[in-house]
PDB file of C-alpha atoms and ligand atoms in Angstrom:
ATOM      1  CA  MET A 126     -77.225  32.888 -72.666  1.00  0.00           C
ATOM      2  CA  SER A 127     -76.803  36.510 -70.872  1.00  0.00           C
ATOM      3  CA  ASP A 128     -79.075  39.796 -71.632  1.00  0.00           C
ATOM      4  CA  ASN A 129     -77.725  41.934 -68.958  1.00  0.00           C
ATOM      5  CA  VAL A 130     -81.136  41.034 -67.080  1.00  0.00           C
ATOM      6  CA  LEU A 131     -78.303  41.491 -63.925  1.00  0.00           C
ATOM      7  CA  LEU A 132     -75.832  43.619 -63.357  1.00  0.00           C
ATOM      8  CA  ALA A 133     -72.865  43.355 -60.920  1.00  0.00           C
ATOM      9  CA  GLU A 134     -70.796  46.317 -60.102  1.00  0.00           C
ATOM     10  CA  GLU A 135     -68.703  46.433 -57.110  1.00  0.00           C
ATOM     11  CA  ARG A 136     -67.357  49.462 -55.271  1.00  0.00           C
ATOM     12  CA  GLY A 137     -64.378  48.195 -52.945  1.00  0.00           C
ATOM     13  CA  SER A 138     -65.823  45.534 -50.169  1.00  0.00           C
ATOM     14  CA  VAL A 139     -69.475  45.855 -51.615  1.00  0.00           C
ATOM     15  CA  VAL A 140     -71.080  44.344 -54.725  1.00  0.00           C
ATOM     16  CA  ILE A 141     -74.045  45.999 -56.702  1.00  0.00           C
ATOM     17  CA  LEU A 142     -75.876  43.846 -57.872  1.00  0.00           C
ATOM     18  CA  THR A 143     -78.404  45.361 -60.385  1.00  0.00           C
ATOM     19  CA  LEU A 144     -81.941  43.774 -61.525  1.00  0.00           C
ATOM     20  CA  ASN A 145     -82.469  44.856 -65.142  1.00  0.00           C
ATOM     21  CA  ARG A 146     -85.593  44.679 -66.709  1.00  0.00           C
ATOM     22  CA  PRO A 147     -87.077  47.902 -66.556  1.00  0.00           C
ATOM     23  CA  GLU A 148     -90.058  47.423 -68.916  1.00  0.00           C
ATOM     24  CA  VAL A 149     -91.292  43.951 -66.218  1.00  0.00           C
ATOM     25  CA  MET A 150     -90.231  46.470 -63.037  1.00  0.00           C
ATOM     26  CA  ASN A 151     -87.464  44.044 -62.564  1.00  0.00           C
ATOM     27  CA  ALA A 152     -89.535  40.979 -62.343  1.00  0.00           C
ATOM     28  CA  PHE A 153     -88.039  37.481 -62.151  1.00  0.00           C
ATOM     29  CA  ASN A 154     -87.873  35.179 -65.409  1.00  0.00           C
ATOM     30  CA  PHE A 155     -85.699  32.514 -65.298  1.00  0.00           C
ATOM     31  CA  ILE A 156     -82.895  33.747 -66.626  1.00  0.00           C
ATOM     32  CA  LEU A 157     -82.683  36.251 -63.878  1.00  0.00           C
ATOM     33  CA  LEU A 158     -83.441  33.468 -61.614  1.00  0.00           C
ATOM     34  CA  HIS A 159     -80.364  31.592 -62.760  1.00  0.00           C
ATOM     35  CA  GLU A 160     -77.901  34.573 -62.512  1.00  0.00           C
ATOM     36  CA  LEU A 161     -79.030  35.859 -59.824  1.00  0.00           C
ATOM     37  CA  LYS A 162     -78.191  32.447 -58.419  1.00  0.00           C
ATOM     38  CA  GLU A 163     -75.317  31.868 -59.998  1.00  0.00           C
ATOM     39  CA  LYS A 164     -73.265  35.517 -58.555  1.00  0.00           C
ATOM     40  CA  ILE A 165     -74.600  34.746 -55.442  1.00  0.00           C
ATOM     41  CA  GLU A 166     -73.284  31.026 -55.369  1.00  0.00           C
ATOM     42  CA  GLU A 167     -70.129  32.861 -56.629  1.00  0.00           C
ATOM     43  CA  LEU A 168     -70.047  35.580 -54.182  1.00  0.00           C
ATOM     44  CA  ARG A 169     -70.447  33.298 -51.648  1.00  0.00           C
ATOM     45  CA  PHE A 170     -66.603  32.459 -52.408  1.00  0.00           C
ATOM     46  CA  ARG A 171     -65.238  35.655 -52.538  1.00  0.00           C
ATOM     47  CA  PRO A 172     -63.378  36.284 -49.424  1.00  0.00           C
ATOM     48  CA  ASP A 173     -62.515  40.149 -50.257  1.00  0.00           C
ATOM     49  CA  VAL A 174     -66.360  41.015 -50.722  1.00  0.00           C
ATOM     50  CA  ARG A 175     -68.186  41.701 -48.005  1.00  0.00           C
ATOM     51  CA  VAL A 176     -71.048  43.401 -48.804  1.00  0.00           C
ATOM     52  CA  VAL A 177     -73.976  42.160 -51.155  1.00  0.00           C
ATOM     53  CA  ILE A 178     -76.848  44.899 -52.042  1.00  0.00           C
ATOM     54  CA  ILE A 179     -79.282  44.698 -54.778  1.00  0.00           C
ATOM     55  CA  ILE A 180     -81.395  47.066 -56.148  1.00  0.00           C
ATOM     56  CA  GLY A 181     -83.326  47.932 -59.616  1.00  0.00           C
ATOM     57  CA  ALA A 182     -82.636  48.709 -62.602  1.00  0.00           C
ATOM     58  CA  GLY A 183     -84.902  52.847 -62.649  1.00  0.00           C
ATOM     59  CA  GLN A 184     -86.731  55.257 -61.067  1.00  0.00           C
ATOM     60  CA  LYS A 185     -89.516  52.962 -60.418  1.00  0.00           C
ATOM     61  CA  ALA A 186     -89.546  49.454 -59.821  1.00  0.00           C
ATOM     62  CA  PHE A 187     -86.515  47.169 -56.936  1.00  0.00           C
ATOM     63  CA  CYS A 188     -88.981  44.002 -58.295  1.00  0.00           C
ATOM     64  CA  ALA A 189     -92.602  43.055 -59.377  1.00  0.00           C
ATOM     65  CA  GLY A 190     -92.598  39.516 -58.265  1.00  0.00           C
ATOM     66  CA  ALA A 191     -92.481  36.496 -60.622  1.00  0.00           C
ATOM     67  CA  ASP A 192     -92.792  37.034 -64.572  1.00  0.00           C
ATOM     68  CA  LEU A 193     -96.401  37.141 -65.407  1.00  0.00           C
ATOM     69  CA  LYS A 194     -96.444  37.615 -69.160  1.00  0.00           C
ATOM     70  CA  GLU A 195     -93.322  34.709 -68.856  1.00  0.00           C
ATOM     71  CA  ARG A 196     -95.794  32.712 -66.303  1.00  0.00           C
ATOM     72  CA  ILE A 197     -98.712  32.630 -68.897  1.00  0.00           C
ATOM     73  CA  THR A 198     -96.191  30.163 -70.499  1.00  0.00           C
ATOM     74  CA  LEU A 199     -95.161  27.485 -68.560  1.00  0.00           C
ATOM     75  CA  SER A 200     -96.552  24.700 -67.804  1.00  0.00           C
ATOM     76  CA  ASP A 201     -98.094  23.516 -64.441  1.00  0.00           C
ATOM     77  CA  VAL A 202     -94.862  21.395 -64.068  1.00  0.00           C
ATOM     78  CA  GLN A 203     -92.300  24.278 -65.147  1.00  0.00           C
ATOM     79  CA  VAL A 204     -94.486  27.015 -62.797  1.00  0.00           C
ATOM     80  CA  LYS A 205     -93.468  23.836 -60.106  1.00  0.00           C
ATOM     81  CA  GLU A 206     -89.330  24.235 -61.247  1.00  0.00           C
ATOM     82  CA  PHE A 207     -89.838  28.648 -61.170  1.00  0.00           C
ATOM     83  CA  ILE A 208     -90.974  28.032 -57.393  1.00  0.00           C
ATOM     84  CA  PHE A 209     -89.150  25.414 -56.735  1.00  0.00           C
ATOM     85  CA  THR A 210     -86.054  27.826 -58.206  1.00  0.00           C
ATOM     86  CA  ILE A 211     -86.850  31.165 -56.389  1.00  0.00           C
ATOM     87  CA  ARG A 212     -87.714  29.679 -53.412  1.00  0.00           C
ATOM     88  CA  ASN A 213     -84.022  28.295 -53.155  1.00  0.00           C
ATOM     89  CA  LEU A 214     -82.558  31.028 -54.633  1.00  0.00           C
ATOM     90  CA  PHE A 215     -83.743  33.499 -51.539  1.00  0.00           C
ATOM     91  CA  THR A 216     -83.086  30.792 -49.029  1.00  0.00           C
ATOM     92  CA  SER A 217     -79.391  31.214 -50.348  1.00  0.00           C
ATOM     93  CA  ILE A 218     -79.247  35.271 -50.352  1.00  0.00           C
ATOM     94  CA  GLU A 219     -81.055  34.784 -46.018  1.00  0.00           C
ATOM     95  CA  TYR A 220     -77.503  32.552 -45.352  1.00  0.00           C
ATOM     96  CA  LEU A 221     -75.534  33.934 -47.680  1.00  0.00           C
ATOM     97  CA  ASN A 222     -72.557  34.452 -45.357  1.00  0.00           C
ATOM     98  CA  LYS A 223     -72.112  38.158 -45.643  1.00  0.00           C
ATOM     99  CA  PRO A 224     -74.547  40.598 -45.326  1.00  0.00           C
ATOM    100  CA  VAL A 225     -76.658  41.448 -47.673  1.00  0.00           C
ATOM    101  CA  ILE A 226     -78.743  45.433 -48.255  1.00  0.00           C
ATOM    102  CA  ALA A 227     -81.887  45.341 -49.780  1.00  0.00           C
ATOM    103  CA  ALA A 228     -81.893  48.947 -51.535  1.00  0.00           C
ATOM    104  CA  VAL A 229     -86.559  48.898 -51.870  1.00  0.00           C
ATOM    105  CA  ASN A 230     -85.828  51.159 -55.212  1.00  0.00           C
ATOM    106  CA  GLY A 231     -90.169  51.420 -55.856  1.00  0.00           C
ATOM    107  CA  VAL A 232     -92.463  48.640 -56.366  1.00  0.00           C
ATOM    108  CA  ALA A 233     -92.018  44.798 -54.548  1.00  0.00           C
ATOM    109  CA  LEU A 234     -94.579  43.274 -54.824  1.00  0.00           C
ATOM    110  CA  GLY A 235     -95.260  39.198 -54.366  1.00  0.00           C
ATOM    111  CA  GLY A 236     -91.866  37.870 -54.923  1.00  0.00           C
ATOM    112  CA  GLY A 237     -90.170  41.795 -55.039  1.00  0.00           C
ATOM    113  CA  THR A 238     -90.926  41.531 -51.547  1.00  0.00           C
ATOM    114  CA  GLU A 239     -90.089  38.196 -51.078  1.00  0.00           C
ATOM    115  CA  LEU A 240     -86.117  38.784 -51.938  1.00  0.00           C
ATOM    116  CA  ALA A 241     -86.534  42.146 -49.382  1.00  0.00           C
ATOM    117  CA  LEU A 242     -86.700  39.474 -46.782  1.00  0.00           C
ATOM    118  CA  ALA A 243     -84.926  37.022 -47.602  1.00  0.00           C
ATOM    119  CA  GLY A 244     -82.084  39.741 -48.031  1.00  0.00           C
ATOM    120  CA  ASP A 245     -80.598  41.260 -44.554  1.00  0.00           C
ATOM    121  CA  ILE A 246     -80.767  44.561 -43.866  1.00  0.00           C
ATOM    122  CA  ARG A 247     -84.023  47.110 -46.358  1.00  0.00           C
ATOM    123  CA  ILE A 248     -83.534  50.430 -46.771  1.00  0.00           C
ATOM    124  CA  ALA A 249     -86.466  51.234 -49.207  1.00  0.00           C
ATOM    125  CA  SER A 250     -86.914  54.686 -51.208  1.00  0.00           C
ATOM    126  CA  LEU A 251     -90.117  57.326 -50.184  1.00  0.00           C
ATOM    127  CA  ASN A 252     -91.648  55.657 -53.296  1.00  0.00           C
ATOM    128  CA  ALA A 253     -91.494  52.214 -52.647  1.00  0.00           C
ATOM    129  CA  THR A 254     -94.525  49.890 -52.373  1.00  0.00           C
ATOM    130  CA  MET A 255     -94.215  46.679 -50.590  1.00  0.00           C
ATOM    131  CA  GLY A 256     -97.120  43.902 -50.388  1.00  0.00           C
ATOM    132  CA  LEU A 257     -97.585  40.082 -50.396  1.00  0.00           C
ATOM    133  CA  THR A 258    -100.100  40.256 -53.866  1.00  0.00           C
ATOM    134  CA  GLU A 259    -100.152  36.552 -54.054  1.00  0.00           C
ATOM    135  CA  THR A 260    -103.473  35.989 -53.559  1.00  0.00           C
ATOM    136  CA  ARG A 261    -105.256  38.400 -56.071  1.00  0.00           C
ATOM    137  CA  LEU A 262    -103.796  36.017 -58.687  1.00  0.00           C
ATOM    138  CA  ALA A 263    -105.185  33.169 -56.260  1.00  0.00           C
ATOM    139  CA  ILE A 264    -101.796  31.777 -55.435  1.00  0.00           C
ATOM    140  CA  ILE A 265     -99.667  32.167 -52.883  1.00  0.00           C
ATOM    141  CA  PRO A 266     -96.079  33.596 -51.916  1.00  0.00           C
ATOM    142  CA  GLY A 267     -93.834  30.732 -52.564  1.00  0.00           C
ATOM    143  CA  ALA A 268     -90.500  32.529 -52.049  1.00  0.00           C
ATOM    144  CA  GLY A 269     -90.588  32.671 -48.333  1.00  0.00           C
ATOM    145  CA  GLY A 270     -93.149  34.985 -47.711  1.00  0.00           C
ATOM    146  CA  THR A 271     -95.459  32.889 -45.934  1.00  0.00           C
ATOM    147  CA  GLN A 272     -92.434  31.985 -43.394  1.00  0.00           C
ATOM    148  CA  ARG A 273     -90.589  35.730 -43.769  1.00  0.00           C
ATOM    149  CA  LEU A 274     -93.088  38.084 -43.205  1.00  0.00           C
ATOM    150  CA  PRO A 275     -94.311  36.916 -39.911  1.00  0.00           C
ATOM    151  CA  ARG A 276     -91.261  36.512 -38.171  1.00  0.00           C
ATOM    152  CA  LEU A 277     -89.846  39.988 -39.486  1.00  0.00           C
ATOM    153  CA  VAL A 278     -93.356  42.055 -38.820  1.00  0.00           C
ATOM    154  CA  GLY A 279     -95.010  39.335 -36.399  1.00  0.00           C
ATOM    155  CA  ARG A 280     -98.661  37.428 -37.133  1.00  0.00           C
ATOM    156  CA  GLY A 281    -101.101  38.990 -36.908  1.00  0.00           C
ATOM    157  CA  LYS A 282    -100.306  41.831 -39.477  1.00  0.00           C
ATOM    158  CA  ALA A 283     -98.682  39.258 -41.659  1.00  0.00           C
ATOM    159  CA  LYS A 284    -102.471  37.334 -42.225  1.00  0.00           C
ATOM    160  CA  GLU A 285    -103.858  40.891 -43.066  1.00  0.00           C
ATOM    161  CA  LEU A 286    -101.421  41.512 -45.279  1.00  0.00           C
ATOM    162  CA  ILE A 287    -101.496  38.236 -47.113  1.00  0.00           C
ATOM    163  CA  PHE A 288    -104.842  38.008 -47.022  1.00  0.00           C
ATOM    164  CA  THR A 289    -105.975  41.317 -48.495  1.00  0.00           C
ATOM    165  CA  GLY A 290    -102.470  41.464 -50.711  1.00  0.00           C
ATOM    166  CA  LYS A 291    -103.134  45.113 -50.158  1.00  0.00           C
ATOM    167  CA  ARG A 292    -100.060  46.895 -50.954  1.00  0.00           C
ATOM    168  CA  VAL A 293     -97.821  49.281 -47.971  1.00  0.00           C
ATOM    169  CA  GLY A 294     -96.032  52.556 -48.635  1.00  0.00           C
ATOM    170  CA  ALA A 295     -92.515  53.112 -47.537  1.00  0.00           C
ATOM    171  CA  GLU A 296     -93.718  55.616 -44.404  1.00  0.00           C
ATOM    172  CA  GLU A 297     -96.073  52.248 -43.583  1.00  0.00           C
ATOM    173  CA  ALA A 298     -92.721  49.577 -44.100  1.00  0.00           C
ATOM    174  CA  LEU A 299     -91.037  51.614 -41.838  1.00  0.00           C
ATOM    175  CA  GLN A 300     -94.087  52.007 -38.892  1.00  0.00           C
ATOM    176  CA  ILE A 301     -94.148  47.998 -38.917  1.00  0.00           C
ATOM    177  CA  GLY A 302     -90.958  46.814 -39.099  1.00  0.00           C
ATOM    178  CA  LEU A 303     -91.348  45.543 -42.773  1.00  0.00           C
ATOM    179  CA  VAL A 304     -88.213  48.034 -43.754  1.00  0.00           C
ATOM    180  CA  ASN A 305     -84.946  49.329 -41.540  1.00  0.00           C
ATOM    181  CA  GLN A 306     -85.092  52.985 -42.283  1.00  0.00           C
ATOM    182  CA  ILE A 307     -86.322  55.112 -46.067  1.00  0.00           C
ATOM    183  CA  CYS A 308     -85.341  58.282 -47.446  1.00  0.00           C
ATOM    184  CA  GLU A 309     -85.081  59.921 -50.901  1.00  0.00           C
ATOM    185  CA  GLN A 310     -84.769  58.113 -53.934  1.00  0.00           C
ATOM    186  CA  ASP A 311     -81.780  59.915 -54.478  1.00  0.00           C
ATOM    187  CA  VAL A 312     -80.021  59.265 -51.571  1.00  0.00           C
ATOM    188  CA  LEU A 313     -81.312  55.330 -51.570  1.00  0.00           C
ATOM    189  CA  LEU A 314     -78.102  53.823 -53.244  1.00  0.00           C
ATOM    190  CA  ASP A 315     -76.242  56.019 -50.644  1.00  0.00           C
ATOM    191  CA  LYS A 316     -77.231  55.345 -47.685  1.00  0.00           C
ATOM    192  CA  CYS A 317     -77.128  51.766 -48.869  1.00  0.00           C
ATOM    193  CA  MET A 318     -73.623  52.071 -49.461  1.00  0.00           C
ATOM    194  CA  GLU A 319     -73.063  53.825 -45.545  1.00  0.00           C
ATOM    195  CA  MET A 320     -74.819  51.166 -44.519  1.00  0.00           C
ATOM    196  CA  ALA A 321     -72.186  48.750 -46.100  1.00  0.00           C
ATOM    197  CA  GLN A 322     -68.938  50.824 -44.978  1.00  0.00           C
ATOM    198  CA  LEU A 323     -70.116  50.844 -41.426  1.00  0.00           C
ATOM    199  CA  ILE A 324     -70.241  46.960 -42.218  1.00  0.00           C
ATOM    200  CA  CYS A 325     -66.457  46.643 -43.513  1.00  0.00           C
ATOM    201  CA  GLU A 326     -64.867  47.962 -40.745  1.00  0.00           C
ATOM    202  CA  THR A 327     -66.032  44.750 -38.943  1.00  0.00           C
ATOM    203  CA  GLY A 328     -64.157  41.761 -38.729  1.00  0.00           C
ATOM    204  CA  PRO A 329     -65.541  39.374 -41.103  1.00  0.00           C
ATOM    205  CA  ILE A 330     -65.786  35.921 -40.251  1.00  0.00           C
ATOM    206  CA  ALA A 331     -67.286  38.165 -36.611  1.00  0.00           C
ATOM    207  CA  ILE A 332     -70.201  38.973 -39.079  1.00  0.00           C
ATOM    208  CA  GLU A 333     -70.036  35.741 -41.060  1.00  0.00           C
ATOM    209  CA  GLN A 334     -70.571  34.618 -37.188  1.00  0.00           C
ATOM    210  CA  ALA A 335     -73.318  36.977 -35.884  1.00  0.00           C
ATOM    211  CA  LYS A 336     -75.858  36.279 -39.015  1.00  0.00           C
ATOM    212  CA  TYR A 337     -75.469  32.314 -38.465  1.00  0.00           C
ATOM    213  CA  ALA A 338     -76.324  33.163 -34.655  1.00  0.00           C
ATOM    214  CA  ILE A 339     -78.683  34.789 -35.510  1.00  0.00           C
ATOM    215  CA  ASN A 340     -80.430  33.111 -38.572  1.00  0.00           C
ATOM    216  CA  PHE A 341     -80.335  30.054 -36.646  1.00  0.00           C
ATOM    217  CA  GLY A 342     -80.629  30.742 -33.579  1.00  0.00           C
ATOM    218  CA  LEU A 343     -84.371  32.082 -34.262  1.00  0.00           C
ATOM    219  CA  GLU A 344     -85.428  29.396 -35.066  1.00  0.00           C
ATOM    220  CA  THR A 345     -85.470  27.592 -31.739  1.00  0.00           C
ATOM    221  CA  ASP A 346     -85.432  28.260 -28.615  1.00  0.00           C
ATOM    222  CA  LEU A 347     -83.666  30.354 -26.635  1.00  0.00           C
ATOM    223  CA  THR A 348     -81.463  27.753 -24.750  1.00  0.00           C
ATOM    224  CA  THR A 349     -80.384  26.007 -27.857  1.00  0.00           C
ATOM    225  CA  GLY A 350     -80.514  29.367 -29.546  1.00  0.00           C
ATOM    226  CA  LEU A 351     -77.203  29.979 -27.045  1.00  0.00           C
ATOM    227  CA  ALA A 352     -75.500  27.399 -27.887  1.00  0.00           C
ATOM    228  CA  ILE A 353     -75.304  28.233 -31.076  1.00  0.00           C
ATOM    229  CA  GLU A 354     -74.092  31.673 -30.314  1.00  0.00           C
ATOM    230  CA  SER A 355     -71.795  29.401 -27.848  1.00  0.00           C
ATOM    231  CA  ASN A 356     -69.865  28.191 -30.833  1.00  0.00           C
ATOM    232  CA  ALA A 357     -70.857  30.805 -33.449  1.00  0.00           C
ATOM    233  CA  TYR A 358     -68.210  32.906 -30.249  1.00  0.00           C
ATOM    234  CA  TRP A 359     -65.514  29.975 -29.888  1.00  0.00           C
ATOM    235  CA  VAL A 360     -65.209  30.576 -33.723  1.00  0.00           C
ATOM    236  CA  THR A 361     -63.846  33.508 -33.692  1.00  0.00           C
ATOM    237  CA  ILE A 362     -61.302  32.663 -30.677  1.00  0.00           C
ATOM    238  CA  PRO A 363     -58.626  32.045 -32.954  1.00  0.00           C
ATOM    239  CA  THR A 364     -58.522  34.397 -35.164  1.00  0.00           C
ATOM    240  CA  GLU A 365     -55.721  36.743 -36.177  1.00  0.00           C
ATOM    241  CA  ASP A 366     -58.552  39.580 -36.441  1.00  0.00           C
ATOM    242  CA  ARG A 367     -60.025  39.184 -32.756  1.00  0.00           C
ATOM    243  CA  LEU A 368     -56.211  39.814 -31.337  1.00  0.00           C
ATOM    244  CA  GLU A 369     -56.077  42.291 -34.215  1.00  0.00           C
ATOM    245  CA  GLY A 370     -59.399  44.432 -33.021  1.00  0.00           C
ATOM    246  CA  ILE A 371     -57.448  44.374 -28.920  1.00  0.00           C
ATOM    247  CA  ALA A 372     -54.063  45.546 -30.574  1.00  0.00           C
ATOM    248  CA  ALA A 373     -55.565  48.119 -32.569  1.00  0.00           C
ATOM    249  CA  PHE A 374     -57.336  49.122 -29.533  1.00  0.00           C
ATOM    250  CA  ARG A 375     -54.628  49.648 -27.214  1.00  0.00           C
ATOM    251  CA  GLU A 376     -52.045  51.395 -29.505  1.00  0.00           C
ATOM    252  CA  LYS A 377     -55.611  53.416 -30.376  1.00  0.00           C
ATOM    253  CA  ARG A 378     -55.206  53.213 -34.325  1.00  0.00           C
ATOM    254  CA  LYS A 379     -58.056  51.649 -36.950  1.00  0.00           C
ATOM    255  CA  PRO A 380     -58.181  47.493 -36.945  1.00  0.00           C
ATOM    256  CA  VAL A 381     -56.723  46.270 -40.478  1.00  0.00           C
ATOM    257  CA  TYR A 382     -59.232  42.837 -40.696  1.00  0.00           C
ATOM    258  CA  LYS A 383     -58.202  40.313 -43.031  1.00  0.00           C
ATOM    259  CA  GLY A 384     -60.957  37.838 -42.500  1.00  0.00           C
ATOM    260  CA  LYS A 385     -58.329  35.237 -40.856  1.00  0.00           C
TER     261      LYS A 385
HETATM  262  N1  LIG B 256     -94.261  39.998 -65.226  1.00  0.00           N
HETATM  263  C1  LIG B 256     -94.515  41.130 -66.107  1.00  0.00           C
HETATM  264  N2  LIG B 256     -94.350  42.504 -66.364  1.00  0.00           N
HETATM  265  C2  LIG B 256     -95.065  43.162 -65.325  1.00  0.00           C
HETATM  266  C3  LIG B 256     -94.768  42.997 -64.320  1.00  0.00           C
HETATM  267  C4  LIG B 256     -94.549  41.363 -63.584  1.00  0.00           C
HETATM  268  N3  LIG B 256     -94.773  40.866 -62.445  1.00  0.00           N
HETATM  269  N4  LIG B 256     -95.413  44.038 -63.975  1.00  0.00           N
HETATM  270  C5  LIG B 256     -95.202  44.765 -64.994  1.00  0.00           C
HETATM  271  N5  LIG B 256     -94.910  44.115 -65.388  1.00  0.00           N
HETATM  272  C6  LIG B 256     -95.260  45.375 -67.053  1.00  0.00           C
HETATM  273  C7  LIG B 256     -96.548  45.277 -67.520  1.00  0.00           C
HETATM  274  O1  LIG B 256     -97.298  44.418 -68.084  1.00  0.00           O
HETATM  275  C8  LIG B 256     -96.337  46.385 -68.559  1.00  0.00           C
HETATM  276  O2  LIG B 256     -95.803  46.452 -69.413  1.00  0.00           O
HETATM  277  P1  LIG B 256     -96.123  46.314 -71.041  1.00  0.00           P
HETATM  278  O3  LIG B 256     -95.823  48.232 -71.164  1.00  0.00           O
HETATM  279  O4  LIG B 256     -95.627  45.868 -71.876  1.00  0.00           O
HETATM  280  O5  LIG B 256     -97.716  46.453 -71.014  1.00  0.00           O
HETATM  281  C9  LIG B 256     -94.842  47.621 -67.443  1.00  0.00           C
HETATM  282  O6  LIG B 256     -94.224  45.755 -66.736  1.00  0.00           O
HETATM  283  C10 LIG B 256     -94.889  48.146 -66.609  1.00  0.00           C
HETATM  284  O7  LIG B 256     -96.315  48.074 -65.916  1.00  0.00           O
HETATM  285  P2  LIG B 256     -97.462  48.577 -65.833  1.00  0.00           P
HETATM  286  O8  LIG B 256     -98.466  48.263 -65.218  1.00  0.00           O
HETATM  287  O9  LIG B 256     -98.129  49.848 -66.774  1.00  0.00           O
HETATM  288  O10 LIG B 256     -96.949  50.174 -64.503  1.00  0.00           O
HETATM  289  P3  LIG B 256     -97.956  50.801 -63.426  1.00  0.00           P
HETATM  290  O11 LIG B 256     -96.423  51.614 -62.724  1.00  0.00           O
HETATM  291  O12 LIG B 256     -99.525  51.259 -63.936  1.00  0.00           O
HETATM  292  O13 LIG B 256     -98.379  49.608 -62.235  1.00  0.00           O
HETATM  293  C11 LIG B 256     -97.449  47.450 -60.893  1.00  0.00           C
HETATM  294  C12 LIG B 256     -96.523  48.791 -62.145  1.00  0.00           C
HETATM  295  C13 LIG B 256     -96.002  46.478 -60.857  1.00  0.00           C
HETATM  296  C14 LIG B 256     -98.101  47.991 -60.294  1.00  0.00           C
HETATM  297  C15 LIG B 256     -98.464  46.466 -61.775  1.00  0.00           C
HETATM  298  O14 LIG B 256     -97.745  46.704 -62.811  1.00  0.00           O
HETATM  299  C16 LIG B 256     -98.450  45.417 -61.426  1.00  0.00           C
HETATM  300  O15 LIG B 256     -99.829  45.252 -60.642  1.00  0.00           O
HETATM  301  N6  LIG B 256     -97.892  44.041 -61.945  1.00  0.00           N
HETATM  302  C17 LIG B 256     -98.257  42.855 -61.202  1.00  0.00           C
HETATM  303  C18 LIG B 256     -97.360  43.066 -60.171  1.00  0.00           C
HETATM  304  C19 LIG B 256     -97.828  41.444 -59.680  1.00  0.00           C
HETATM  305  O16 LIG B 256     -99.313  40.599 -59.208  1.00  0.00           O
HETATM  306  N7  LIG B 256     -96.541  40.398 -59.373  1.00  0.00           N
HETATM  307  C20 LIG B 256     -97.305  39.571 -57.991  1.00  0.00           C
HETATM  308  C21 LIG B 256     -96.113  38.083 -59.133  1.00  0.00           C
HETATM  309  S1  LIG B 256     -96.499  37.112 -58.440  1.00  0.00           S
END
């Protein structure tokens, strides 16, 4: 089934996933959706993998959204299947038990921006353009965009971007909080790796619990969110890593965490 549409490279505890359909700006067809889904589920159960970076192949695009050449061949039911699959896939990325960094290395439109939104941290190259352009095709963002964009940049800005379908460049994306950082394209992966390495120095269970607390806590009222945080904290208390962190501090050395 594989046409190498998804590449996976392991650098220590970091996995770099490359959407590899540069001839169509790394747009998602069914094959790429299924391969990414399979890979994410595999990574979920790889305790040795601490961070996932997602990038697009080539210099031009992160991902141009749904493959519109495939789309034109699909029946209405198949379009529904595509949307159902991509929405669930991006949700599984959002709730992956380890951080996901989107390396937005060029065009990220429609599902491309939605994929970046499902990540935890977004770093974009200066040539990046992002946008939820679906309304220009008389459809709406269907892979979480109507929900995640307003949660990230506020409802006013999100409505402006979705209603106009306009694209923003890297500088504006940074200014509105759509991305965390911007940089030259040739150092984008290095910047993402730097961020990933910092994360790799932390306790794996702590990161999993912090992500859980942020993701679930933000979707509720403060009191419930604080209760979720409290429970997430309790998970870290009986861990070997917590004792290792304190011991390393006392012994003035770097901690060695095992995720236990
Ligand atoms: N699906 C399928 N093919 C796509 C694609 C997509 N989403 N986006 C780009 N491509 C293809 C183009 O058709 C072209 O292939 P061709 O050479 O066989 O014609 C190739 O990728 C290069 O794209 P091109 O349009 O020539 O490059 P560009 O730099 O001028 O523009 C985009 C790039 C991404 C801005 C433009 O292609 C575009 O607007 N694509 C649609 C993006 C979109 O609306 N996505 C949301 C889908 S819901």
